[in-house]
Coordinates of C-alpha atoms and ligand atoms in Angstrom, one line a residue:
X635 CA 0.0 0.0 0.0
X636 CA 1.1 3.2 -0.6
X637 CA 1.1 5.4 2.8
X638 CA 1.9 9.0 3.6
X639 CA 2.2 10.0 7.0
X640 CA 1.5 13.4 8.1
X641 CA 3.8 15.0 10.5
X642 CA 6.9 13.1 11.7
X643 CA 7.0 13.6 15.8
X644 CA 7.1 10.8 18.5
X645 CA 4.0 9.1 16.7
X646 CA 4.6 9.5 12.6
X647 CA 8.1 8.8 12.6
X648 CA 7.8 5.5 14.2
X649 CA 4.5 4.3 12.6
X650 CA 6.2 5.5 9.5
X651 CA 9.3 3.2 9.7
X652 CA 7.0 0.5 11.1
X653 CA 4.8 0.7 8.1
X654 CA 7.8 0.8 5.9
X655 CA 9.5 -2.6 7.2
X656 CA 6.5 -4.6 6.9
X657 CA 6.7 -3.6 2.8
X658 CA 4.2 -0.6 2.5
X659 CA 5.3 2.5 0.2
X660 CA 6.1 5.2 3.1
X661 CA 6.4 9.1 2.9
X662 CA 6.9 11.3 6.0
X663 CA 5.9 14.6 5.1
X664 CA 6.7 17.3 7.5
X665 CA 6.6 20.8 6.9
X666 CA 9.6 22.0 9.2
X667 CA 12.4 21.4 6.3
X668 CA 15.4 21.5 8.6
X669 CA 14.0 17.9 10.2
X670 CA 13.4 16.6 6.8
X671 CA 17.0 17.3 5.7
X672 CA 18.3 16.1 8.6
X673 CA 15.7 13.0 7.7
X674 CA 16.9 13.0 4.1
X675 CA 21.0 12.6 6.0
X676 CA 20.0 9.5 8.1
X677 CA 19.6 11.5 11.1
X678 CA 16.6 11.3 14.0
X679 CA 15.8 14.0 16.3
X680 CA 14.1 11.6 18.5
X681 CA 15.5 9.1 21.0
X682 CA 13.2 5.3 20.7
X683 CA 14.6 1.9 21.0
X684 CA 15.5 0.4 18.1
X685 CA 13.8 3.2 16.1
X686 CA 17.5 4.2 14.3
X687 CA 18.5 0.6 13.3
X688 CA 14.6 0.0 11.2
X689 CA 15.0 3.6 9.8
X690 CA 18.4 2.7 8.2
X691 CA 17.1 -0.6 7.0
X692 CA 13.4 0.7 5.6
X693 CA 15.5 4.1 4.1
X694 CA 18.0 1.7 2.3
X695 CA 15.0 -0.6 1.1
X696 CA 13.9 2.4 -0.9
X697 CA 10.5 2.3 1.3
X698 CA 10.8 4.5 3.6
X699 CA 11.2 8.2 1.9
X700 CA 10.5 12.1 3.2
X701 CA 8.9 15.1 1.5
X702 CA 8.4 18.3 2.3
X703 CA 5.4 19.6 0.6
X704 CA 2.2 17.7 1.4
X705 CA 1.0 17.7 -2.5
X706 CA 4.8 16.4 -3.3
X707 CA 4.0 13.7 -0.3
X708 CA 0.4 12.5 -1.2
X709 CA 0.2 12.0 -5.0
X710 CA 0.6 8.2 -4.8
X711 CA -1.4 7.9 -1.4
X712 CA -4.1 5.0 -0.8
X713 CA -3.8 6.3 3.0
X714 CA -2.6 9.4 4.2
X715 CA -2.6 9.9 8.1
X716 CA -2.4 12.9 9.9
X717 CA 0.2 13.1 12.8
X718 CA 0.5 16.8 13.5
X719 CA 0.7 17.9 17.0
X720 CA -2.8 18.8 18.5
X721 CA -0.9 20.9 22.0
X722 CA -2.6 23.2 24.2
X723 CA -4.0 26.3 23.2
X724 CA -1.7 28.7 24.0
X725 CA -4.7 30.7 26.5
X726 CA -7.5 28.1 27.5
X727 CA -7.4 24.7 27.6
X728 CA -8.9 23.0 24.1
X729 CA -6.9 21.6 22.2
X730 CA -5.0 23.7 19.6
X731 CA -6.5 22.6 16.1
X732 CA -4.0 25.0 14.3
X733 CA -1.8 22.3 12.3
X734 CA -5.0 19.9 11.8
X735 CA -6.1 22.3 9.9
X736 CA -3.2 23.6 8.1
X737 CA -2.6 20.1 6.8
X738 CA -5.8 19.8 5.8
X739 CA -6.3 23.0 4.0
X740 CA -3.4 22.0 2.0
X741 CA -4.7 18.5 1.2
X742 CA -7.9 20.3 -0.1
X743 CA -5.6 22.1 -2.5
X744 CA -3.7 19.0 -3.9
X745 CA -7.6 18.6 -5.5
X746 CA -7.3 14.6 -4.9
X747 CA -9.1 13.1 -8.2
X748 CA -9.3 9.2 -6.8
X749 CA -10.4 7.6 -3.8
X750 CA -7.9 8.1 -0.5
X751 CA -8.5 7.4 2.8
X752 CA -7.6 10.2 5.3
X753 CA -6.9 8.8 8.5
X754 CA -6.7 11.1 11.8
X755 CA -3.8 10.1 14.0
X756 CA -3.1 13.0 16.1
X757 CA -5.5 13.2 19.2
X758 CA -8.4 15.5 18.6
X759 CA -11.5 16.6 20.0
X760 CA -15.0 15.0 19.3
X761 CA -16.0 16.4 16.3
X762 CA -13.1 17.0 14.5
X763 CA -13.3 15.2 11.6
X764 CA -16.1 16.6 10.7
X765 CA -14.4 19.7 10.6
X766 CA -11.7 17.9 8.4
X767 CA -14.5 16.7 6.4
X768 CA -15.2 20.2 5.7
X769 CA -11.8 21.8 5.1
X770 CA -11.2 19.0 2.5
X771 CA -14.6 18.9 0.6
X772 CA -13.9 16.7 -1.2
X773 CA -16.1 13.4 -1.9
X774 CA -12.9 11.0 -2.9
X775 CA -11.6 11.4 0.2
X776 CA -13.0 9.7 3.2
X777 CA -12.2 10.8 6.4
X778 CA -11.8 8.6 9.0
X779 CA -10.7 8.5 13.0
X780 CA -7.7 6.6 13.5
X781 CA -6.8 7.2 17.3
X782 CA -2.8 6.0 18.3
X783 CA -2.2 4.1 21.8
X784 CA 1.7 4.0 21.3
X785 CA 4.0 4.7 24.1
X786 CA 6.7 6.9 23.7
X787 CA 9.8 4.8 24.7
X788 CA 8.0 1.7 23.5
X789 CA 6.5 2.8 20.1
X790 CA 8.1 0.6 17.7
X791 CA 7.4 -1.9 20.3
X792 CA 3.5 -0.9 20.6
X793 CA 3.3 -0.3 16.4
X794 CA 3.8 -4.2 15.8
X795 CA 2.1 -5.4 19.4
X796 CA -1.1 -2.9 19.9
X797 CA -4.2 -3.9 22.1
X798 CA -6.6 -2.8 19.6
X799 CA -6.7 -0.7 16.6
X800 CA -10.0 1.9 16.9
X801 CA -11.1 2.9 13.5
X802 CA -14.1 5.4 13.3
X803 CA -15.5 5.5 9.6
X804 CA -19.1 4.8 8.4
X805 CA -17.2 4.3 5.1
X806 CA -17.2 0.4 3.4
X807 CA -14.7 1.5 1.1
X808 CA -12.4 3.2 3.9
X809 CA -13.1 0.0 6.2
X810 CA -11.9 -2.7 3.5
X811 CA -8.6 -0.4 3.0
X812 CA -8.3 -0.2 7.1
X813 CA -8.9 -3.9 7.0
X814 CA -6.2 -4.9 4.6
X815 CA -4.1 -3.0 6.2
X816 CA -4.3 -4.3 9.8
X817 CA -5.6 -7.8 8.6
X818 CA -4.0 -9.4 11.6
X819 CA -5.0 -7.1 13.9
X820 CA -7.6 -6.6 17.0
X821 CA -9.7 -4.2 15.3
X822 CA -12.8 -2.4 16.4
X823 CA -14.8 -0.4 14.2
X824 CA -17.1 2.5 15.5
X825 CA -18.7 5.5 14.1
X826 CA -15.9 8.5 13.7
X827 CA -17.2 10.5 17.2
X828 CA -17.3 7.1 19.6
X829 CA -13.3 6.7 18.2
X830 CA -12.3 10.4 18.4
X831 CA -13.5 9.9 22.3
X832 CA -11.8 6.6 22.7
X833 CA -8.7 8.0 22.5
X834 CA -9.6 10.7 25.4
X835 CA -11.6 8.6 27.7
X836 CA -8.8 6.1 27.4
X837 CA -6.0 8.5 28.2
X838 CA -8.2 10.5 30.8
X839 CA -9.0 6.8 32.8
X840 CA -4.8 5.9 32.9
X841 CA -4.4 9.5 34.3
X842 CA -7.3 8.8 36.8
X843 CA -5.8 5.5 37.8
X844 CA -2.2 7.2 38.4
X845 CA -3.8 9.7 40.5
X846 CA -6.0 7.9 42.4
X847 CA -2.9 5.6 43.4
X848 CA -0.9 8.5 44.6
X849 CA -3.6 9.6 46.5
X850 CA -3.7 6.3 48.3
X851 CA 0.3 6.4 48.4
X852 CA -0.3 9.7 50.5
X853 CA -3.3 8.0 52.8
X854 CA 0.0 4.9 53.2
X855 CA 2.5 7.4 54.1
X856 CA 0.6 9.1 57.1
X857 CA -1.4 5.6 58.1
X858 CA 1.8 3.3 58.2
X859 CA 1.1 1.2 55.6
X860 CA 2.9 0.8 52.1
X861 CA 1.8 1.8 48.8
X862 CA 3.5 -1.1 47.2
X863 CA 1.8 -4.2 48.5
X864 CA -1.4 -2.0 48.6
X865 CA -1.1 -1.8 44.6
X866 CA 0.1 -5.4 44.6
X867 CA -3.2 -6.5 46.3
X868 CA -5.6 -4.2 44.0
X869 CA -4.2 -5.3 41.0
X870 CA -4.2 -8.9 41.7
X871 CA -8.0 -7.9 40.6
X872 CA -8.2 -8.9 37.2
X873 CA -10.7 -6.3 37.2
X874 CA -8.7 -3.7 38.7
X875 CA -5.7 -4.7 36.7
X876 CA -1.9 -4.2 37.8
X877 CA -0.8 -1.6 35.3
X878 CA -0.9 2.1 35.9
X879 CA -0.1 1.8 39.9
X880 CA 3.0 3.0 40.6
X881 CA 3.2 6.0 42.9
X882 CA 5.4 8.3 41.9
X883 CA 6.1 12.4 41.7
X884 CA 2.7 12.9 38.9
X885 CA 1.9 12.0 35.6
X886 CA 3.6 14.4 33.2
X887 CA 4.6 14.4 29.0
X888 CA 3.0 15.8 25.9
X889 CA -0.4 13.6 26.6
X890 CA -2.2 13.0 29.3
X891 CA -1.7 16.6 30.7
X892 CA -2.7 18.2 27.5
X893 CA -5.1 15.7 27.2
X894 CA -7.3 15.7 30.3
X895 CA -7.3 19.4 30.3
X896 CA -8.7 19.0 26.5
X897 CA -11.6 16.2 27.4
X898 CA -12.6 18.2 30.6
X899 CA -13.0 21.7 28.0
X900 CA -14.9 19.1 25.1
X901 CA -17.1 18.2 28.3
X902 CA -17.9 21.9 29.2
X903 CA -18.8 22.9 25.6
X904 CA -21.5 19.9 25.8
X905 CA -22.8 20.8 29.3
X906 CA -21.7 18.0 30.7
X907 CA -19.9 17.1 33.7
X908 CA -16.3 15.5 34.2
X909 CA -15.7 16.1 37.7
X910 CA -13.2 13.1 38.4
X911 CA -11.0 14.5 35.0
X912 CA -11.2 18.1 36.9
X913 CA -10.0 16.4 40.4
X914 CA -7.4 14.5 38.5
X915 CA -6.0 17.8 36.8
X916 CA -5.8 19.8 39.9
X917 CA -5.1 17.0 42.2
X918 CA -1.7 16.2 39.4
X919 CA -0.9 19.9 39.5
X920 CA -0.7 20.1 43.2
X921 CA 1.6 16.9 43.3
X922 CA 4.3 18.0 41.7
X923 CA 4.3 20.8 44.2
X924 CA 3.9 18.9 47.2
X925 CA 7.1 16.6 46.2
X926 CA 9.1 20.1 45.4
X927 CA 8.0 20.9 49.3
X928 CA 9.3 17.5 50.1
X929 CA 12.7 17.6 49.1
X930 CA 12.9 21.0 50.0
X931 CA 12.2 20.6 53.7
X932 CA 14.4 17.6 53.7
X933 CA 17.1 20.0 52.7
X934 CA 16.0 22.3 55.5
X935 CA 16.6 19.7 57.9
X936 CA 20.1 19.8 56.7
X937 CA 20.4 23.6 56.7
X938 CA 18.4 24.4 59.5
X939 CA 20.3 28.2 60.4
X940 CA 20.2 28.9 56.9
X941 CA 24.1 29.1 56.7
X942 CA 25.3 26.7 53.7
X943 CA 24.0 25.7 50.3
X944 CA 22.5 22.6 50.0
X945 CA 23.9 20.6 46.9
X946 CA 21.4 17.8 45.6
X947 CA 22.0 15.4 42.7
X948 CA 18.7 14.9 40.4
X949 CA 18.5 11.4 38.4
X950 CA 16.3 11.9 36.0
X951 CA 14.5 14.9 33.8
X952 CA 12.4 12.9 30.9
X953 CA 8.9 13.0 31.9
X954 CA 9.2 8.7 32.4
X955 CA 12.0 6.0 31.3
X956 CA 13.2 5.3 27.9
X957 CA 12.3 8.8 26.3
X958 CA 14.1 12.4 25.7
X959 CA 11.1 13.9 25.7
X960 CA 10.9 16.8 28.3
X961 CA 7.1 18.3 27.8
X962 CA 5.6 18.6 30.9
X963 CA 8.2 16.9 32.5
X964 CA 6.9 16.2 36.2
X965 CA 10.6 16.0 36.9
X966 CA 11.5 19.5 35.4
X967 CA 8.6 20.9 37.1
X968 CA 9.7 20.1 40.3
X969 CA 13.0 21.1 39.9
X970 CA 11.4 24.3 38.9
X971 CA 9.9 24.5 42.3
X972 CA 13.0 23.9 43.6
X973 CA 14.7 26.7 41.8
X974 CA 12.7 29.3 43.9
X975 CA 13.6 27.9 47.1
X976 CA 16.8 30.3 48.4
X977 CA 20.6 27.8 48.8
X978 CA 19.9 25.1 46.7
X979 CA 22.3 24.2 44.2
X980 CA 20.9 21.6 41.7
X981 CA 23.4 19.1 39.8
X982 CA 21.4 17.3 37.2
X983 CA 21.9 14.0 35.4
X984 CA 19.7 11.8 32.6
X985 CA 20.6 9.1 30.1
X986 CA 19.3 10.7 27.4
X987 CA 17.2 13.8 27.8
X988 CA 19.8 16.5 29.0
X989 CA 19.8 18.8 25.8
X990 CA 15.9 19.0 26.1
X991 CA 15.8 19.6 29.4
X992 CA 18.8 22.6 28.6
X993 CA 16.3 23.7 26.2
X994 CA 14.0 24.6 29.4
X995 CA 15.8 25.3 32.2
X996 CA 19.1 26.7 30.7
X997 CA 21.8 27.1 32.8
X998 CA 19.9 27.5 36.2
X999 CA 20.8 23.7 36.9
X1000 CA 24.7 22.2 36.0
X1001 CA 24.2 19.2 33.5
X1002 CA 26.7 16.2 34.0
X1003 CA 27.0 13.1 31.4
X1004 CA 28.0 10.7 34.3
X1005 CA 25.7 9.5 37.1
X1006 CA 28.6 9.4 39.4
X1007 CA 30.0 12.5 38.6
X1008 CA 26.7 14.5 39.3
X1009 CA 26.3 13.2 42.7
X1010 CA 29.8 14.1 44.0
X1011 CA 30.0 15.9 46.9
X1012 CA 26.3 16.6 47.5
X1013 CA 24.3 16.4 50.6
X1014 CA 21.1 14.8 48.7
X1015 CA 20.1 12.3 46.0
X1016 CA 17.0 12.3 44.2
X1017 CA 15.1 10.1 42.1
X1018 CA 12.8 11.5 39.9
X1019 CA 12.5 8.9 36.3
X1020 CA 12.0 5.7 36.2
X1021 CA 15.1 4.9 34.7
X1022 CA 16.8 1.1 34.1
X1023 CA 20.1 2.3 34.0
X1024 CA 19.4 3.8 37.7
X1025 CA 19.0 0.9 39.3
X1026 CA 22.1 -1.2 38.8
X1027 CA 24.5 2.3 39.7
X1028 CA 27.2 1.5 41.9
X1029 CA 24.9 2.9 45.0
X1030 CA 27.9 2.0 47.5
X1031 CA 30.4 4.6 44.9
X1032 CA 28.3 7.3 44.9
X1033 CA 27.6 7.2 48.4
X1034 CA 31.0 7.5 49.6
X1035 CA 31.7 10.8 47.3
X1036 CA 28.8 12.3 48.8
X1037 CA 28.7 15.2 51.6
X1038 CA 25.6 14.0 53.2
X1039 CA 24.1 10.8 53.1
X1040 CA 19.9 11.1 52.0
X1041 CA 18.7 9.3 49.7
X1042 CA 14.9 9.9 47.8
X1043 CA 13.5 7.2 45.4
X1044 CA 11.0 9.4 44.5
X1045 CA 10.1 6.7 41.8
X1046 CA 10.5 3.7 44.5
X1047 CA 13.2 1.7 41.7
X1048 CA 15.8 0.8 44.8
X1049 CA 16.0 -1.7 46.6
X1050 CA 15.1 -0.2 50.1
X1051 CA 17.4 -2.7 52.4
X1052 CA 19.9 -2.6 50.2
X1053 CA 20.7 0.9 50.3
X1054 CA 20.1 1.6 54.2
X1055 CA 22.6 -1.3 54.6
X1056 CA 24.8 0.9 52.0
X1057 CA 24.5 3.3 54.8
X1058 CA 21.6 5.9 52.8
X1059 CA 18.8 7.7 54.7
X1060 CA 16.3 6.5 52.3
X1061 CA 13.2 7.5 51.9
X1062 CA 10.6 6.1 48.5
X1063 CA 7.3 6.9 47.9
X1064 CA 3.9 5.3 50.1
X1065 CA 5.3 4.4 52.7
X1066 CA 5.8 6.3 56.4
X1067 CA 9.2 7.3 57.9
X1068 CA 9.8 9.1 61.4
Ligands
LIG41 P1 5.3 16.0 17.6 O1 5.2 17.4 18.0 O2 6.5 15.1 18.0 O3 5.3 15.9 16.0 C1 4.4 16.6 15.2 C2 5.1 16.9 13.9 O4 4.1 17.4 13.0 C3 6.2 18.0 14.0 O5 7.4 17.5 13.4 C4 5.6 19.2 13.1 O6 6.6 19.8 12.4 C5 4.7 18.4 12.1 N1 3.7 19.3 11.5 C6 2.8 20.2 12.1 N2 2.0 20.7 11.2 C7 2.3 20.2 10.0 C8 1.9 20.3 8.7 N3 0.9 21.2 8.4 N4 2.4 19.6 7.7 C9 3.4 18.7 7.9 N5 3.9 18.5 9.2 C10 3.4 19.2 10.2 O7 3.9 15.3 18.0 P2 3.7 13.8 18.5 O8 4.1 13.6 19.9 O9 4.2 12.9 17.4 O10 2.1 13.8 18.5 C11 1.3 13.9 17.3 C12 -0.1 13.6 17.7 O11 -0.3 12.3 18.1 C13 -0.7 14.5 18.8 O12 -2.0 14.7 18.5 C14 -0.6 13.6 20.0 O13 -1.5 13.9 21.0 C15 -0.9 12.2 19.4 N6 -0.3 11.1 20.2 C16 1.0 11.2 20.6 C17 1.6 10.1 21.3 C18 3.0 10.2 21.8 O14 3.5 9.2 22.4 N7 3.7 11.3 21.5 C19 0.9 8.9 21.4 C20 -0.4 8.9 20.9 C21 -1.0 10.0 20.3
LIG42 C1 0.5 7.6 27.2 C2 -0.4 6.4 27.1 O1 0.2 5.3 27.9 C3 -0.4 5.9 25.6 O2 -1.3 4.8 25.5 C4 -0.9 7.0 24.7 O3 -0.9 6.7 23.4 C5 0.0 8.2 24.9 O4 0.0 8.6 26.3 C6 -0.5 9.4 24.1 O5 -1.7 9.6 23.9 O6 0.3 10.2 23.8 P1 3.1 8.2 27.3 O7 2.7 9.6 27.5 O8 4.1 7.9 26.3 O9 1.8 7.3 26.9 O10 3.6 7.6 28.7 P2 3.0 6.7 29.8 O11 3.9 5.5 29.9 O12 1.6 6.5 29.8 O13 3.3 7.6 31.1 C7 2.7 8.8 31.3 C8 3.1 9.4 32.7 O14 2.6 8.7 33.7 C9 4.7 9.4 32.9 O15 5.0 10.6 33.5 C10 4.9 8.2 33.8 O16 6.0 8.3 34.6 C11 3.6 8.3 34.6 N1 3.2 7.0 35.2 C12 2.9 6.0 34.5 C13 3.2 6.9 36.6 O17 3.5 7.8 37.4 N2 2.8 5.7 37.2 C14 2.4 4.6 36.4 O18 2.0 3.6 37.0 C15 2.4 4.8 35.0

């Protein structure tokens, strides 16, 4: 088949290059030109596993190729699928529409004279492709929602193994394409509004999950119990299920923020109520403050006439494991927090997301390339992404460069024995310490 992907981020790369290696015709269109030449070089802003080694092997194929120019890009499309970014309005909370329909203005231009199938990737709000449908007017094309579950970190990963695949099209002909296509698939077909809201609901009920077990991390921490074995027994539920309850520092990243806040604004412009999304939103924001105070006072205790700088180490600035990606970082928030507090001195460290997080806090923080090197000489270490690589660090090493001797698995990775008999004051998350 012969596929153009719209917009080549965190979702249209990857689908790209998956599409590509399993022997479909793929062009990644994006308009920003510096990326496609970069693209065009063998070169990938974006850090995913394995992503590099499929992109080399699907360029040199010949299937895998870029354009520019979305009428360049589209002129042998059976399927063209949009993956622009749908962010937050820059002063309310919809989402921001502006590059959906951008793309699709200039789709209506290329005047399509055969049947395509436009299929809408990017996250958007219930309705929207109607308003595609409009913009394109055009009765070859039908337009169809196409919602993506990927993870970022995991996507190539999630392209080949997905739980379902959610098409939303009244359209036979768009349906036999889709079909052919994902012929080995789970796939659900549903009218184009019920799949547009999929995507939210879905993303909106893992947000909810991730906040509700923090909450019950904060009830564990001041009743004595531990957040862990709470989660363990909830999601021996099959109901309940085990995934999505880990306690942590807040959900962050270019989703489910952006995402709630879109759903809860779709459910105000229908008069109708999301109070949980609303809780979950506020209750996030708050988090991410509340663990700032947390290390903070800890470094009080350490400081308490006021006299020295406090030097802590950070591990981890992505917004989770396996990713550069910085947007709404939970991590970088709270360091943010931290950066108003007076005597703090912040020495930061992450496998792969330093230059993005330079690209937000600047030089406020000192970067460092080497775990060990970062947490030399300072009075705390703290944990903030869920990192791999950060639990087999030589934990005994770092602790005998340090000043001081705290250390805060704010993402509870460690093993908590192990490092008190290290000789840490360790403190995780969900659990109550005097
Ligand atoms: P991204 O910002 O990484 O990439 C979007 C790309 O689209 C950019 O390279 C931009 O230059 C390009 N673009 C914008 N307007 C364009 C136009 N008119 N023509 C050509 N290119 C254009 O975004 P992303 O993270 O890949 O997300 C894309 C969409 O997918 C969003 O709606 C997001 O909510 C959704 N989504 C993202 C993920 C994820 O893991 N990142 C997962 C599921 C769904
Ligand atoms: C999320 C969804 O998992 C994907 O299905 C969806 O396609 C995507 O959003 C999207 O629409 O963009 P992603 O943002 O890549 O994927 O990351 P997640 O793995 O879901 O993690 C989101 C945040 O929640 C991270 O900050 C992570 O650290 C946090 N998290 C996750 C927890 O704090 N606890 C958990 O148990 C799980």
């Amino acid at each position: 088949m012969n596929i153009s992907i719209i917009g080549t981020g965190y979702v249209g790369l990857p689908t790209g290059v998956g599409f590509a290696s399993l022997g479909h015709n793929v062009c990644c269109i994006d308009k920003n030109i510096d990326k496609v030449e970069r693209l065009n070089k063998g070169q990938i802003d974006i850090y995913e596993d394995n992503l590099k080694e499929l992109f080399d092997k699907t360029v040199q194929e010949g299937k895998l190729t870029f354009a520019y120019s979305i009428k360049e890009g589209i002129q042998n499309a059976d399927l063209v699928i949009l993956a622009v970014g749908t962010p937050t309005e820059p002063n309310t909370n919809k989402a921001d529409l502006t590059y959906i329909k951008e793309a699709s203005k200039e789709i209506a231009e290329c005047e399509i004279d055969r049947h395509i199938v436009i299929a809408i990737k990017s996250t958007v709000p219930v309705g929207t492709g109607d308003m595609v449908e409009e913009i394109i007017n055009n009765e070859n094309c039908d337009i169809v929602s196409m919602p993506e579950f990927l993870r970022e970190g995991f996507a190539l990963h999630d392209f080949f193994n997905p739980d379902r695949i959610v098409i939303g099209t009244n359209s036979e002909k768009a349906k036999n394409l889709l079909q052919q296509l994902y012929q080995d698939k789970n796939v659900l077909f549903t009218d184009r509004r019920s799949s547009e809201l999929i995507k939210y609901a879905s993303n909106a009920f893992l947000a909810l999950k991730i906040h509700y077990i923090n909450e019950i991390a904060d009830l564990c921490e001041k009743a004595g119990a531990n957040v862990e074995f709470v989660a363990k027994g909830m999601g021996l539920d099959s109901r309940i299920g085990n995934k999505f309850l880990n306690a942590g520092i807040g959900f962050g990243g270019s989703c489910f923020p952006k995402d709630t806040k879109a759903l809860l604004e779709t459910s105000k412009e229908f008069d109708s109520k999301m109070s949980l999304v609303d809780t979950v939103i506020n209750g996030n924001n708050f988090r991410k403050m509340k663990i700032a105070k947390k290390i903070a006072d800890k470094a009080k205790e350490l400081n308490p006439h006021g006299e020295k700088q406090i030097r802590i180490a950070i591990y981890g600035l992505a917004f989770k494991n396996n990713t550069d990606d910085c947007r709404e970082s939970p991590a970088i928030e709270i360091i943010q927090h931290l950066l108003n507090e007076k005597d703090l001195i912040l020495e930061v460290y992450d496998p792969k997301a330093n230059e993005n997080a330079k690209k937000i806090l600047g030089d406020k923080v000192n970067y460092y390339e080497c775990p060990k090197l970062c947490a030399y000489a300072v009075d705390m270490l703290v944990i903030l992404t869920e990192w791999e690589e950060f639990k087999n660090l030589d934990y005994k090493l770092i602790l005998t460069s340090m000043r001081d001797d705290i250390l805060l698995d704010y993402r509870n990775l460690l093993d908590e024995e192990e490092m008190k008999s290290i000789g840490f004051k360790y403190e995780r998350i969900g659990k109550k310490y005097d």
